[in-house]
Amino acid sequence: DGGITQSPKYLFRKEGQNVTLSCEQNLNHDAMYWYRQDPGQGLRLIYYSQIVNDFQKGDIAEGYSVSREKKESFPLTVTSAQKNPTAFYLCASAPGYSSALFFGSGTQLSVL
Amino acid sequence: DQQVKQNSPSLSVQEGRISILNCDYTNSMFDYFLWYKKYPAEGPTFLISISSIKDKNEDGRFTVFLNKSAKHLSLHIVPSQPGDSAVYFCAASGDPSGTYKYIFGTGTRLKVLA
């Protein structure tokens, strides 16, 4: 059953803590993405990766970090430098240029 | 600088009628456009896309129109059904360097009234 798996569904962060959101895909897609959605707003690009061991900053990369050590995995770390981390985080993948982007089911991150 | 804009935050349509959702973009280098449907606390679902070499693409009840000179695209849903009630996002990609970057609009909430 091919798809994109995000975990956990809900995550809580304490002050000063780093947390990591998992994203795994078994679609054999080259490109992977992280977006953030705030209530009533659109999707804003945090980071994206076109190939293994390479990634680029999106529009709101400050306070976040990523790695792409394997084609199927693209974890996102929300660091303590991200002062407003409460949001719905979406991971996506695409097979290549000019192709549809497919999304996971999202992770809701909240601050305790 | 918002490169992809959806100026209508919400739209209400009677069941069975046509729903028309609009999207404008500013970057003339965009060459691929997509529409997504999203429910709360779920990931967006891909609906339909169009390449800049076309001006229309149709898939069942969904049709996307692209007007490159006006930098405008629209999604038509005919006939509208109550299950179509959701937030719809348009997205655009394209870059001379070939980067796989997708930019999304802010969404339009569609409500189909039974």
PDB file of C-alpha atoms in Angstrom, chain B residues 27-106:
ATOM      1  CA  ASN B  27       5.510  34.777 -11.662  1.00  0.00           C
ATOM      2  CA  SER B  28       5.442  34.282 -15.432  1.00  0.00           C
ATOM      3  CA  MET B  29       7.989  31.453 -15.077  1.00  0.00           C
ATOM      4  CA  PHE B  30       5.377  29.157 -13.502  1.00  0.00           C
ATOM      5  CA  ASP B  31       4.559  26.415 -15.990  1.00  0.00           C
ATOM      6  CA  TYR B  32       2.576  23.844 -14.029  1.00  0.00           C
ATOM      7  CA  PHE B  33      -0.526  24.463 -11.945  1.00  0.00           C
ATOM      8  CA  LEU B  34      -2.466  22.243  -9.569  1.00  0.00           C
ATOM      9  CA  TRP B  35      -5.639  22.241  -7.491  1.00  0.00           C
ATOM     10  CA  TYR B  36      -6.022  20.491  -4.150  1.00  0.00           C
ATOM     11  CA  LYS B  37      -8.941  19.800  -1.836  1.00  0.00           C
ATOM     12  CA  LYS B  38      -8.392  19.791   1.906  1.00  0.00           C
ATOM     13  CA  TYR B  39     -10.432  18.809   4.941  1.00  0.00           C
ATOM     14  CA  PRO B  40      -9.479  20.000   8.468  1.00  0.00           C
ATOM     15  CA  ALA B  41      -6.616  18.090  10.099  1.00  0.00           C
ATOM     16  CA  GLU B  42      -5.959  16.085   6.926  1.00  0.00           C
ATOM     17  CA  GLY B  43      -3.432  16.329   4.125  1.00  0.00           C
ATOM     18  CA  PRO B  44      -4.510  17.965   0.845  1.00  0.00           C
ATOM     19  CA  THR B  45      -5.781  15.667  -1.888  1.00  0.00           C
ATOM     20  CA  PHE B  46      -4.700  16.250  -5.476  1.00  0.00           C
ATOM     21  CA  LEU B  47      -7.615  17.038  -7.808  1.00  0.00           C
ATOM     22  CA  ILE B  48      -6.384  18.178 -11.197  1.00  0.00           C
ATOM     23  CA  SER B  49      -3.447  19.890 -12.860  1.00  0.00           C
ATOM     24  CA  ILE B  50      -2.623  21.774 -16.034  1.00  0.00           C
ATOM     25  CA  SER B  51       0.556  22.484 -17.931  1.00  0.00           C
ATOM     26  CA  SER B  52       1.189  25.952 -19.342  1.00  0.00           C
ATOM     27  CA  ILE B  53       1.088  24.557 -22.874  1.00  0.00           C
ATOM     28  CA  LYS B  54      -2.646  23.933 -22.435  1.00  0.00           C
ATOM     29  CA  ASP B  55      -5.541  26.241 -21.625  1.00  0.00           C
ATOM     30  CA  LYS B  56      -8.009  23.630 -20.387  1.00  0.00           C
ATOM     31  CA  ASN B  57      -7.933  20.266 -18.663  1.00  0.00           C
ATOM     32  CA  GLU B  58     -10.948  18.217 -17.687  1.00  0.00           C
ATOM     33  CA  ASP B  59     -11.435  15.280 -15.316  1.00  0.00           C
ATOM     34  CA  GLY B  60     -14.992  14.244 -14.593  1.00  0.00           C
ATOM     35  CA  ARG B  61     -16.799  17.049 -12.788  1.00  0.00           C
ATOM     36  CA  PHE B  62     -13.603  19.107 -12.493  1.00  0.00           C
ATOM     37  CA  THR B  63     -12.243  21.427 -15.185  1.00  0.00           C
ATOM     38  CA  VAL B  64      -9.278  23.758 -14.852  1.00  0.00           C
ATOM     39  CA  PHE B  65      -8.860  26.750 -17.161  1.00  0.00           C
ATOM     40  CA  LEU B  66      -5.592  28.613 -17.611  1.00  0.00           C
ATOM     41  CA  ASN B  67      -5.294  32.142 -19.008  1.00  0.00           C
ATOM     42  CA  LYS B  68      -1.567  32.783 -19.294  1.00  0.00           C
ATOM     43  CA  SER B  69      -1.862  36.353 -20.510  1.00  0.00           C
ATOM     44  CA  ALA B  70      -3.931  37.256 -17.455  1.00  0.00           C
ATOM     45  CA  LYS B  71      -1.904  34.983 -15.152  1.00  0.00           C
ATOM     46  CA  HIS B  72      -5.158  33.485 -13.975  1.00  0.00           C
ATOM     47  CA  LEU B  73      -6.526  30.006 -13.491  1.00  0.00           C
ATOM     48  CA  SER B  74      -9.881  28.749 -12.368  1.00  0.00           C
ATOM     49  CA  LEU B  75     -11.408  25.486 -11.208  1.00  0.00           C
ATOM     50  CA  HIS B  76     -14.952  24.664 -12.256  1.00  0.00           C
ATOM     51  CA  ILE B  77     -16.930  21.987 -10.430  1.00  0.00           C
ATOM     52  CA  VAL B  78     -20.099  20.879 -12.206  1.00  0.00           C
ATOM     53  CA  PRO B  79     -22.440  19.829 -10.720  1.00  0.00           C
ATOM     54  CA  SER B  80     -21.493  20.794  -7.182  1.00  0.00           C
ATOM     55  CA  GLN B  81     -22.245  18.246  -4.457  1.00  0.00           C
ATOM     56  CA  PRO B  82     -22.376  18.604  -0.659  1.00  0.00           C
ATOM     57  CA  GLY B  83     -19.300  16.358  -0.420  1.00  0.00           C
ATOM     58  CA  ASP B  84     -17.343  19.004  -2.323  1.00  0.00           C
ATOM     59  CA  SER B  85     -17.490  21.261   0.740  1.00  0.00           C
ATOM     60  CA  ALA B  86     -13.853  21.760   1.742  1.00  0.00           C
ATOM     61  CA  VAL B  87     -10.982  24.216   1.383  1.00  0.00           C
ATOM     62  CA  TYR B  88      -9.476  24.365  -2.102  1.00  0.00           C
ATOM     63  CA  PHE B  89      -5.886  25.379  -2.726  1.00  0.00           C
ATOM     64  CA  CYS B  90      -4.259  26.258  -6.001  1.00  0.00           C
ATOM     65  CA  ALA B  91      -0.524  25.746  -6.431  1.00  0.00           C
ATOM     66  CA  ALA B  92       2.085  26.607  -9.024  1.00  0.00           C
ATOM     67  CA  SER B  93       5.548  25.383  -9.895  1.00  0.00           C
ATOM     68  CA  GLY B  94       8.202  26.160 -12.457  1.00  0.00           C
ATOM     69  CA  ASP B  95      11.613  27.665 -12.577  1.00  0.00           C
ATOM     70  CA  PRO B  96      14.236  27.980 -15.314  1.00  0.00           C
ATOM     71  CA  SER B  97      16.650  25.977 -13.157  1.00  0.00           C
ATOM     72  CA  GLY B  98      14.129  23.160 -12.872  1.00  0.00           C
ATOM     73  CA  THR B  99      13.707  23.234  -9.125  1.00  0.00           C
ATOM     74  CA  TYR B 100      10.780  21.281  -7.801  1.00  0.00           C
ATOM     75  CA  LYS B 101       9.341  24.147  -5.750  1.00  0.00           C
ATOM     76  CA  TYR B 102       5.562  24.357  -5.337  1.00  0.00           C
ATOM     77  CA  ILE B 103       3.939  27.601  -4.127  1.00  0.00           C
ATOM     78  CA  PHE B 104       0.436  27.508  -2.680  1.00  0.00           C
ATOM     79  CA  GLY B 105      -2.330  30.074  -2.427  1.00  0.00           C
ATOM     80  CA  THR B 106      -4.153  30.815   0.821  1.00  0.00           C
TER      81      THR B 106
END
